[in-house]
mmCIF file of C-alpha atoms in Angstrom:
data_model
loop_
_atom_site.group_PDB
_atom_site.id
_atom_site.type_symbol
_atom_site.label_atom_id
_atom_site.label_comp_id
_atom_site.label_asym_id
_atom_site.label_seq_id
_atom_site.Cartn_x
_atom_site.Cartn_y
_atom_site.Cartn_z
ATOM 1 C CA UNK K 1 -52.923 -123.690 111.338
ATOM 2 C CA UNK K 2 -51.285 -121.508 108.856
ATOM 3 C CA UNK K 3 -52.579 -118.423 109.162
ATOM 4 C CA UNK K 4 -51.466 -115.920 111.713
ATOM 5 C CA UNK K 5 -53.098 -112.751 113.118
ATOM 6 C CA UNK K 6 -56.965 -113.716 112.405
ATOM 7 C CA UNK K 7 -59.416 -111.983 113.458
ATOM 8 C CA UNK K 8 -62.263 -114.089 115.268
ATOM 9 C CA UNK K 9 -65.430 -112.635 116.741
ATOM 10 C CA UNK K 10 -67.225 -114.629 119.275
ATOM 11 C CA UNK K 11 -70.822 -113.593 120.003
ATOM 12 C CA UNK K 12 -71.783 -114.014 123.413
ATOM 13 C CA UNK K 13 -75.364 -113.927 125.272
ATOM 14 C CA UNK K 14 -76.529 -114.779 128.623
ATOM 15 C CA UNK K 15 -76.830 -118.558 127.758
ATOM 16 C CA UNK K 16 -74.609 -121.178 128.952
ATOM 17 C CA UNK K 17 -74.365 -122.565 125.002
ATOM 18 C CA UNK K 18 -72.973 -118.946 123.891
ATOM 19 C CA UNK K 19 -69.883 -119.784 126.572
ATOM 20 C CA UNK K 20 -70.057 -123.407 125.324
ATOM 21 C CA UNK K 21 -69.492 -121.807 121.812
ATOM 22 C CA UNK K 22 -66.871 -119.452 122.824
ATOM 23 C CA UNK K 23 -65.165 -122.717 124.738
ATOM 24 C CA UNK K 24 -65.391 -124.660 121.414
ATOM 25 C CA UNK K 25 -63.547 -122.352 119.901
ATOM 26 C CA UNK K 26 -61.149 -121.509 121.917
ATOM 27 C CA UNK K 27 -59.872 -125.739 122.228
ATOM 28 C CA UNK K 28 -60.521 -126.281 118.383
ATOM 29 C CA UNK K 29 -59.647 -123.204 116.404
ATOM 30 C CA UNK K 30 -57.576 -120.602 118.340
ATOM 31 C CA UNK K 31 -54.166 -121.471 118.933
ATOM 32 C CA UNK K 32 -52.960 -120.716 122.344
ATOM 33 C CA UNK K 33 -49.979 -118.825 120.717
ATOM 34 C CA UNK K 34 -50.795 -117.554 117.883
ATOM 35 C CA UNK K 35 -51.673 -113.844 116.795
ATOM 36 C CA UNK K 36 -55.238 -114.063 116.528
ATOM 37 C CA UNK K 37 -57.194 -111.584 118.065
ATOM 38 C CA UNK K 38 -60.437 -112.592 119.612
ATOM 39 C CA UNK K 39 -63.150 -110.188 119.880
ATOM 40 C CA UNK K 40 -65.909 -110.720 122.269
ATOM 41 C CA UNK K 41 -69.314 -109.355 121.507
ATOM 42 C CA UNK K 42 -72.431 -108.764 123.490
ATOM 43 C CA UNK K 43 -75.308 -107.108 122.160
ATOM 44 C CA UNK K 44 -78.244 -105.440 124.688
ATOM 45 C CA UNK K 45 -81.815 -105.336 123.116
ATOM 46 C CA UNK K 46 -83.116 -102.231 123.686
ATOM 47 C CA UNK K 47 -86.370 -102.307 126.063
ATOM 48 C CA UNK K 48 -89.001 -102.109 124.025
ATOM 49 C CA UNK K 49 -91.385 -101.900 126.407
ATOM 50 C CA UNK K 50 -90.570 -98.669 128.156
ATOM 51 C CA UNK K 51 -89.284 -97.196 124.771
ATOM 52 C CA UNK K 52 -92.967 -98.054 122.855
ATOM 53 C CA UNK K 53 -94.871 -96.638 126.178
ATOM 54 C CA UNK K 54 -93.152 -93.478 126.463
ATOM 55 C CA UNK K 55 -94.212 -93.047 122.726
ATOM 56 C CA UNK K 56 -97.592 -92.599 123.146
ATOM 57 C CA UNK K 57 -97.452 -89.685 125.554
ATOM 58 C CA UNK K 58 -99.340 -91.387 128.079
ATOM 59 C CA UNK K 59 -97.246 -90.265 130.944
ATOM 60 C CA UNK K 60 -94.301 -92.683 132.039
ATOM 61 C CA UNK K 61 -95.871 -96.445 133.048
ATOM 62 C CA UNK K 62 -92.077 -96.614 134.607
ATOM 63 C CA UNK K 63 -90.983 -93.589 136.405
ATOM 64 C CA UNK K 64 -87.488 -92.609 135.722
ATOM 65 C CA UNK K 65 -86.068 -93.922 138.785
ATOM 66 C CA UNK K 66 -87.274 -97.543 137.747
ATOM 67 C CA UNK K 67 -85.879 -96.883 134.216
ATOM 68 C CA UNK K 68 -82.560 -96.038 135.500
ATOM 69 C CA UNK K 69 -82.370 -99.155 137.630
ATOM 70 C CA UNK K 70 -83.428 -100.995 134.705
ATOM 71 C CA UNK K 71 -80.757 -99.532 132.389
ATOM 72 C CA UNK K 72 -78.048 -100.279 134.723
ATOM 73 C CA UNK K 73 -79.537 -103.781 135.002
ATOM 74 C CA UNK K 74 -78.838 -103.650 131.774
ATOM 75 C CA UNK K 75 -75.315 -102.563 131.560
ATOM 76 C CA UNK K 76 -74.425 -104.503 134.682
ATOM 77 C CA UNK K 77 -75.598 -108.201 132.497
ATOM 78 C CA UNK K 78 -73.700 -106.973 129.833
ATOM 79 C CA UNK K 79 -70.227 -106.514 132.270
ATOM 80 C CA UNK K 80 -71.088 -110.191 133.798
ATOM 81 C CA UNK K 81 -71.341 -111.626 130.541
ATOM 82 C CA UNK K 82 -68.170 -110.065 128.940
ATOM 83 C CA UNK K 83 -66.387 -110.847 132.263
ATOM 84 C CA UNK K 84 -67.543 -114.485 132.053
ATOM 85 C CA UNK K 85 -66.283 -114.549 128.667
ATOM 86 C CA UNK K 86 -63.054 -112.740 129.608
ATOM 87 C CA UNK K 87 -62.135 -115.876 132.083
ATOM 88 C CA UNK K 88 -62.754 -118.396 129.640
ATOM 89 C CA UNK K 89 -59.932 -116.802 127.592
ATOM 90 C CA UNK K 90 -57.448 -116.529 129.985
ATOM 91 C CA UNK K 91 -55.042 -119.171 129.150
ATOM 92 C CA UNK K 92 -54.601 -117.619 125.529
ATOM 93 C CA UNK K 93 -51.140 -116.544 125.724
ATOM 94 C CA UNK K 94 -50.830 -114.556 122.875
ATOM 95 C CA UNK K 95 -53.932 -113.226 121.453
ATOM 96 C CA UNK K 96 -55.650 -110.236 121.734
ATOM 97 C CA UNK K 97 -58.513 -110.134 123.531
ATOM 98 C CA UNK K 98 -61.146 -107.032 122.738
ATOM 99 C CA UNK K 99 -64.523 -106.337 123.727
ATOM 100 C CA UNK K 100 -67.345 -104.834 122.100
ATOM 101 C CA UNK K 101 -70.749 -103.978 123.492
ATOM 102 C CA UNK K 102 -73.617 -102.963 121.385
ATOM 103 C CA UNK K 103 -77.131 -101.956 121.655
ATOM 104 C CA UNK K 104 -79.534 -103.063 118.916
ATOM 105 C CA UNK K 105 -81.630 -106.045 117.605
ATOM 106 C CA UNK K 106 -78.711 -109.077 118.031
ATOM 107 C CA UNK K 107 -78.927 -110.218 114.323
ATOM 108 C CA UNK K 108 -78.365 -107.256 112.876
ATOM 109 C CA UNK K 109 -76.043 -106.241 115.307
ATOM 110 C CA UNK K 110 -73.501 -108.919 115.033
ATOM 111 C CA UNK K 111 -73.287 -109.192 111.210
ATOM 112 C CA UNK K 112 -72.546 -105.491 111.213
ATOM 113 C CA UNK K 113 -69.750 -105.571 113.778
ATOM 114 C CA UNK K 114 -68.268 -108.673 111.813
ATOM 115 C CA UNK K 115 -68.389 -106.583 108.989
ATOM 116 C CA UNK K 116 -67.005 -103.709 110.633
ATOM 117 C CA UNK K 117 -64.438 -105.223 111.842
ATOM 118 C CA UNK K 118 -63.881 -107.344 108.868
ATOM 119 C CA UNK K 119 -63.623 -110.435 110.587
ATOM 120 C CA UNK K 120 -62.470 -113.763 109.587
ATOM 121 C CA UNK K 121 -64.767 -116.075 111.754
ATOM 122 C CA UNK K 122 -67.644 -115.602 113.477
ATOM 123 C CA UNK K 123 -68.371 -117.753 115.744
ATOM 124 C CA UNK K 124 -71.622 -117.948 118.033
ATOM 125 C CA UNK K 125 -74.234 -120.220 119.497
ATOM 126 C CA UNK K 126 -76.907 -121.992 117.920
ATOM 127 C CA UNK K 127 -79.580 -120.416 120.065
ATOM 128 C CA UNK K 128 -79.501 -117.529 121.762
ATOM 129 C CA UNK K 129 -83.372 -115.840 122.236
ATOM 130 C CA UNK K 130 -85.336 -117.947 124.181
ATOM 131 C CA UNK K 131 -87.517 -120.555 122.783
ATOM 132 C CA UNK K 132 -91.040 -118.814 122.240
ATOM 133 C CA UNK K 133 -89.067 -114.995 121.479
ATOM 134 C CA UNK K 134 -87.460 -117.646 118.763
ATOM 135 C CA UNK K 135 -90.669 -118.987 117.399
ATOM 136 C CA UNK K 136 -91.363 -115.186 116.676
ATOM 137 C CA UNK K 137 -88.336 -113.491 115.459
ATOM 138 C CA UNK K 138 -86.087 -116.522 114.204
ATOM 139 C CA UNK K 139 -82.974 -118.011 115.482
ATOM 140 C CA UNK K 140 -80.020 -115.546 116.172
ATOM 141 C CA UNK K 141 -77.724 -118.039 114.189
ATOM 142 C CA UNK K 142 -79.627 -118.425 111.703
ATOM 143 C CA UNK K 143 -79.910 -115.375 110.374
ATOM 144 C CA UNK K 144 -76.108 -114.194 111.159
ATOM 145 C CA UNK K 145 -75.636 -117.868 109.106
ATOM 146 C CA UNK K 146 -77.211 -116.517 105.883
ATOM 147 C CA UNK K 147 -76.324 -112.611 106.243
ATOM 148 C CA UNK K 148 -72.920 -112.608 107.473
ATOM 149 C CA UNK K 149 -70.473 -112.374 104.697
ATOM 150 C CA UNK K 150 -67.760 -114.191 106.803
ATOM 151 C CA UNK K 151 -67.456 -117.303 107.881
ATOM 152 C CA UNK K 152 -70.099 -118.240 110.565
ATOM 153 C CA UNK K 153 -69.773 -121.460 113.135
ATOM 154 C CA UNK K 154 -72.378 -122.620 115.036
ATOM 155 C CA UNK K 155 -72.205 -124.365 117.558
ATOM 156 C CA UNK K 156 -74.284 -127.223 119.932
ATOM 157 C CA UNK K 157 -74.299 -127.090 123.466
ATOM 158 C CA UNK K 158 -74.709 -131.376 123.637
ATOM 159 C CA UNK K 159 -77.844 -132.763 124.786
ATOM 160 C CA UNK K 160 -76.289 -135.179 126.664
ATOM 161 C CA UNK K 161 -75.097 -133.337 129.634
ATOM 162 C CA UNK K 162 -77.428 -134.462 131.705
ATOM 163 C CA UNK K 163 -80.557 -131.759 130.191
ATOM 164 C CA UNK K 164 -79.131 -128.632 132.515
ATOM 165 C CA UNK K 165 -78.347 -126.540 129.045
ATOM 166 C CA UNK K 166 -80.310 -123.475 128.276
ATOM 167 C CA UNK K 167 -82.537 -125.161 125.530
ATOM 168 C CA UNK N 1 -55.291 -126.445 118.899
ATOM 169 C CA UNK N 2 -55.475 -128.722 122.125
ATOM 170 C CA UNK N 3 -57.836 -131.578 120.721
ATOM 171 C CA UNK N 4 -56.048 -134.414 119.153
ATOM 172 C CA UNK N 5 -57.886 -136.735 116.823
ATOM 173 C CA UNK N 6 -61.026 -134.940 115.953
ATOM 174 C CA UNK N 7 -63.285 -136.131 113.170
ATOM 175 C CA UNK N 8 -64.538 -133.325 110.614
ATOM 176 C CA UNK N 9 -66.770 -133.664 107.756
ATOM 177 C CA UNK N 10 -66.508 -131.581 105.080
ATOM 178 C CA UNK N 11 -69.690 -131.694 102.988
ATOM 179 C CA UNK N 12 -69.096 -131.111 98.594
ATOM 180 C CA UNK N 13 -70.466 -130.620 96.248
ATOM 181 C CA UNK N 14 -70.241 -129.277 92.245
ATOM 182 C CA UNK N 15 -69.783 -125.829 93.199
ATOM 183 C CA UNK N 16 -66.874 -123.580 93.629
ATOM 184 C CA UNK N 17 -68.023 -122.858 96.800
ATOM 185 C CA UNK N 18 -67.631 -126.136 98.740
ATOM 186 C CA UNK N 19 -64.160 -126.429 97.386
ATOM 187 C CA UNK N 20 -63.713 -123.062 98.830
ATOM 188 C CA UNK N 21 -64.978 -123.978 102.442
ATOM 189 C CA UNK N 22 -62.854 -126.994 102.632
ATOM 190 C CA UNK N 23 -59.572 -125.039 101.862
ATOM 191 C CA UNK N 24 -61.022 -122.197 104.308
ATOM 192 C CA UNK N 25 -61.326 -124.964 106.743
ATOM 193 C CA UNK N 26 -57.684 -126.520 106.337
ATOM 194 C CA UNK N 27 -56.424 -123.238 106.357
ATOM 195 C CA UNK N 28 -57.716 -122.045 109.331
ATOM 196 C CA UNK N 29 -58.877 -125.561 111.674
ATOM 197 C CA UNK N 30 -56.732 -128.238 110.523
ATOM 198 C CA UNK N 31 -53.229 -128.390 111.711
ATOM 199 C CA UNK N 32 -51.066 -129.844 108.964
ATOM 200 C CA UNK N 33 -50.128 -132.568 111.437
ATOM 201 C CA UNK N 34 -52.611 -132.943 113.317
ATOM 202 C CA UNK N 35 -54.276 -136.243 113.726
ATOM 203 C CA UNK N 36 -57.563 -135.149 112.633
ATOM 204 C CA UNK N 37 -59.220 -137.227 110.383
ATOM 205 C CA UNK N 38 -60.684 -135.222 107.647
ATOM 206 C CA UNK N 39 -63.884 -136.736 105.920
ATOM 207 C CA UNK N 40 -65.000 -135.821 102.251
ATOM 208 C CA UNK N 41 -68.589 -136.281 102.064
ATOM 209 C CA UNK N 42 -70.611 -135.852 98.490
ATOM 210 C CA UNK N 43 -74.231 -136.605 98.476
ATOM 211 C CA UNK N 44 -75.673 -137.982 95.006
ATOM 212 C CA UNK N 45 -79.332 -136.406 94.265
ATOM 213 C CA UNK N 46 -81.409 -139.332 93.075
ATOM 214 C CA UNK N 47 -82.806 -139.007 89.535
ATOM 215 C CA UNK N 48 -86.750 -137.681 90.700
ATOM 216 C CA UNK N 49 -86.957 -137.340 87.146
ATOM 217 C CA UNK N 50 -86.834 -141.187 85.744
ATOM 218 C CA UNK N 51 -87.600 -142.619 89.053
ATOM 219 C CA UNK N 52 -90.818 -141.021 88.647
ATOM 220 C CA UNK N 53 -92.003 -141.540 85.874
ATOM 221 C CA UNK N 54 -91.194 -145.126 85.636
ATOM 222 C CA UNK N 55 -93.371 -145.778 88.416
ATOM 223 C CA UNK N 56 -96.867 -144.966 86.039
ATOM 224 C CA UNK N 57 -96.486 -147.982 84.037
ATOM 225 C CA UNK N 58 -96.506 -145.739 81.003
ATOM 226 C CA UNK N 59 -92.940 -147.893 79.698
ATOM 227 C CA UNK N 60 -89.672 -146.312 80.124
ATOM 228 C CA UNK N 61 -89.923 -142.348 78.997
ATOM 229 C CA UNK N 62 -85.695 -143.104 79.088
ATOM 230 C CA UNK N 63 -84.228 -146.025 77.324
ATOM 231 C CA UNK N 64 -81.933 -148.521 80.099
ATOM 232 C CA UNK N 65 -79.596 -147.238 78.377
ATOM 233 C CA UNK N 66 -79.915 -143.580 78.377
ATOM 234 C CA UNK N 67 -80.425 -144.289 82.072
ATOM 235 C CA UNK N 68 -77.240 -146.096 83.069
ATOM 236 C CA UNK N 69 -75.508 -143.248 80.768
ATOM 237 C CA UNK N 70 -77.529 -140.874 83.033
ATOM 238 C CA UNK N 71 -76.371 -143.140 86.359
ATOM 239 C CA UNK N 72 -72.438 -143.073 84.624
ATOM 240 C CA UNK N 73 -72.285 -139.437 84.390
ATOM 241 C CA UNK N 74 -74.286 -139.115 88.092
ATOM 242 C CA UNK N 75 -71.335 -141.283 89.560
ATOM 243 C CA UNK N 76 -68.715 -139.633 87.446
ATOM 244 C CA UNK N 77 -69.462 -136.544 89.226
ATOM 245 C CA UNK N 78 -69.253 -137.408 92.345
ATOM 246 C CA UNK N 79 -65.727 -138.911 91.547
ATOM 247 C CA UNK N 80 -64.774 -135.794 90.044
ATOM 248 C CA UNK N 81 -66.064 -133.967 93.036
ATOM 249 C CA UNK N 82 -64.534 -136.387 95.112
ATOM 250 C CA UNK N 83 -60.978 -136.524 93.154
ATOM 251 C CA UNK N 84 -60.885 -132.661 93.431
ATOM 252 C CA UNK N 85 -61.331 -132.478 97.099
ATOM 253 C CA UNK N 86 -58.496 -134.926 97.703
ATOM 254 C CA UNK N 87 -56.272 -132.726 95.422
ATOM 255 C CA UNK N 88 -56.839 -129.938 98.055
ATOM 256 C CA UNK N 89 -56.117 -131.574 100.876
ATOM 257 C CA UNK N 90 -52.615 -133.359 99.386
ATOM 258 C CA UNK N 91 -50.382 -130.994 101.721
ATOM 259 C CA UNK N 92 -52.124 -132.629 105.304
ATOM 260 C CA UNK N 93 -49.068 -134.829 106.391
ATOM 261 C CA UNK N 94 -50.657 -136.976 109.194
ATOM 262 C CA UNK N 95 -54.256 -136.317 108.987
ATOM 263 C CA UNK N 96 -56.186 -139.504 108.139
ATOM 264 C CA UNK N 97 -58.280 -138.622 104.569
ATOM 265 C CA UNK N 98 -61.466 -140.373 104.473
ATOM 266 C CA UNK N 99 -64.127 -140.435 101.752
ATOM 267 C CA UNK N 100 -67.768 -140.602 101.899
ATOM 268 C CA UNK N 101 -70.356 -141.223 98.719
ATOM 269 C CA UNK N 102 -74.234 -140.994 99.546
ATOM 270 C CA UNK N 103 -77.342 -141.347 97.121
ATOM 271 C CA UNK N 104 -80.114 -139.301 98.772
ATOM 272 C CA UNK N 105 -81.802 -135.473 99.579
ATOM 273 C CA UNK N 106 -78.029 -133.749 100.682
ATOM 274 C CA UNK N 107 -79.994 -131.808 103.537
ATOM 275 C CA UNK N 108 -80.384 -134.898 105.359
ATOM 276 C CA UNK N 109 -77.866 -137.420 104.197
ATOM 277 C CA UNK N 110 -75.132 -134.660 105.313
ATOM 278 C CA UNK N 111 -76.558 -134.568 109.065
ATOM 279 C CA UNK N 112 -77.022 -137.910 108.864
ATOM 280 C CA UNK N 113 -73.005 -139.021 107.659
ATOM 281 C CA UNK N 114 -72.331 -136.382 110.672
ATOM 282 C CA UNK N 115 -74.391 -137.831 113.421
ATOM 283 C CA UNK N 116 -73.456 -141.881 112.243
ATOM 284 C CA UNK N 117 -69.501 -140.977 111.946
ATOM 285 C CA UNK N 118 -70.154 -138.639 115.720
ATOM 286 C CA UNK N 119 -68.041 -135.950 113.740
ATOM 287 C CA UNK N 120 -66.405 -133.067 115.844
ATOM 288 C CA UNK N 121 -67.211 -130.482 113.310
ATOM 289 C CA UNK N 122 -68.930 -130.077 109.934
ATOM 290 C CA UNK N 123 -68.045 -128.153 107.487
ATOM 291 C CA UNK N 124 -69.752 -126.776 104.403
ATOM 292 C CA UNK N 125 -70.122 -124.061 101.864
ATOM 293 C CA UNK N 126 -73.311 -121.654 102.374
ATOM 294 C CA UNK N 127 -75.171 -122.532 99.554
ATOM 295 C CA UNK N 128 -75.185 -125.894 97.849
ATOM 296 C CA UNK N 129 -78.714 -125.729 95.304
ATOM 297 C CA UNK N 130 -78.783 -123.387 92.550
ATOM 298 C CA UNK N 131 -80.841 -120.415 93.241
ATOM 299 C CA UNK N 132 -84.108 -121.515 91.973
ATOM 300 C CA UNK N 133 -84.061 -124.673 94.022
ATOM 301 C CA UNK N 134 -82.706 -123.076 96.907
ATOM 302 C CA UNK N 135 -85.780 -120.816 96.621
ATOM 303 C CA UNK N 136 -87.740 -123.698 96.939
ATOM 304 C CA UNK N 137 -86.108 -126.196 99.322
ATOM 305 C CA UNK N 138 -84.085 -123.798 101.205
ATOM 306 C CA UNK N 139 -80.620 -123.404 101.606
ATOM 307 C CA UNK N 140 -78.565 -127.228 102.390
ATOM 308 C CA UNK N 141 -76.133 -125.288 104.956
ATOM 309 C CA UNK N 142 -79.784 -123.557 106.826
ATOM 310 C CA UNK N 143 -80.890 -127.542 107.341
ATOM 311 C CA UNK N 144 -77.669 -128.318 108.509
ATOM 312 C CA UNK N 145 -76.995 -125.536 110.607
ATOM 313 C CA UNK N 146 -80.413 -126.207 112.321
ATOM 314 C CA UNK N 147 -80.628 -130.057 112.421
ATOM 315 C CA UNK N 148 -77.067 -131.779 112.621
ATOM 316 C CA UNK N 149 -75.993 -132.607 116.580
ATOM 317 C CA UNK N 150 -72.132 -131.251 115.588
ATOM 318 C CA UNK N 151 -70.674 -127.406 115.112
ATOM 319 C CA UNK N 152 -70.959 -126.256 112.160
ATOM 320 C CA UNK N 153 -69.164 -123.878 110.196
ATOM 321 C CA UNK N 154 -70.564 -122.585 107.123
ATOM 322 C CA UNK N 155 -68.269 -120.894 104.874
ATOM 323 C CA UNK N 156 -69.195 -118.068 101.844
ATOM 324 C CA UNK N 157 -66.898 -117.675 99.082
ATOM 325 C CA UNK N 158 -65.881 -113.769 99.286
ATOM 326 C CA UNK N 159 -68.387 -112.222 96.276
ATOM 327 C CA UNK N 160 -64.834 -109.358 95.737
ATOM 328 C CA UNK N 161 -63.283 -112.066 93.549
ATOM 329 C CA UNK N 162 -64.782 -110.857 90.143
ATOM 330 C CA UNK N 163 -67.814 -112.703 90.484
ATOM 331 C CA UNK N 164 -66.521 -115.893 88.775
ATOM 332 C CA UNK N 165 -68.127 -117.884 91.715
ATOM 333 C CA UNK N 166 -71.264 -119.905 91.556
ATOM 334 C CA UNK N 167 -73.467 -117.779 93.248
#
């Protein structure tokens, strides 16, 4: 490992295989000690459905109460994921550890905070959407694979676990 | 770096590229002594061409010899390929250097190598095909990404260089 102070940006979802991902990572390319700083980055979708509704003028199908409960829903996943992510780190002696929340479409979203960033790695799970949102709008990993202009690792949650994975 | 004696493939080829994401990869995953086992994998493309058109009965549209010059050349390229990669790796003290040869389509021999060898990691650059075929059989890193069992980690060689690369 001869590089020092890396920057490596691990994209994490509400999966289990985004954890096993950031795991992966953390046992084969960060070094406990070194000056890497790991950035850990969740991306909320936006909800289209109340967004398109409200659009069309048609009065609110979700009263603002029910929107605000669903926004902090939101917000409060986000927290539980970054704090799950958070404790897998916390043997890392010496690297940073940053966080970084977004709201968009997670594709585009993560290739442009890797660029902003200007990150050496990125490093995410293979899936990410769920399987039929997948069939529609292609995997997450996928397209960060062929758009990001860093380095991108994917990785596998094993199959072989027993089947309790998030496939 | 906790593991001890992974096994990672790095997949190359002719271009610049590859050569690039294997010295991104001992760089920034391989510990100089380590006892990793790093293996070099090249994947020969079968001759569609001749193979093909032998198969009419029409007599040889190649001379045998034009074709074992053709198979010469096909396997002096993948020792070239191969010669080069070892070059890059001479600094790795204890890691075990392995090399790998395959005749085949390199979207599926790589996964393949990586599934039969139960790799840790494979490694390869992001494109692999010139652009036309790419255009038509799709990128060899996308297949791999989406189909081998192991991480992997698909490198791009930065386009800031001058644009000497083989994209």
């Amino acid at each position: 490992m001869a590089e020092n102070g890396r920057k490596i940006l691990a994209a994490v979802d509400e999966g289990d295989e985004s954890m096993y991902a950031l795991t992966w990572c953390l046992k084969n390319v960060i070094s406990e000690n070194s000056k890497d700083t790991l950035i850990i980055c969740y991306v909320k979708r936006p909800r289209a459905v109340y967004t398109t509704m409200d659009g069309h003028g048609a009065g609110y199908m979700f009263s603002p109460d029910l929107m605000a409960t669903m926004e902090r829903y939101s917000n409060d996943v986000a927290q539980c994921v970054i704090d799950k992510a958070k404790r897998a780190c916390k043997d890392l002696n010496d690297v940073k550890l940053e966080t970084v929340v977004e709201l968009g479409d997670p594709r585009d979203m993560i290739c442009e905070v890797a660029e902003k960033l200007n990150v050496d790695l990125l490093v995410m799970g293979s899936h990410g959407y769920g399987l039929i949102k997948r069939a529609f709008l292609g995997s997450v990993s996928n397209h960060c694979a062929q758009n990001a202009k860093c380095p991108v690792l994917i990785v596998k949650k094993p199959k072989s676990n027993g089947g309790n994975g998030t496939h």
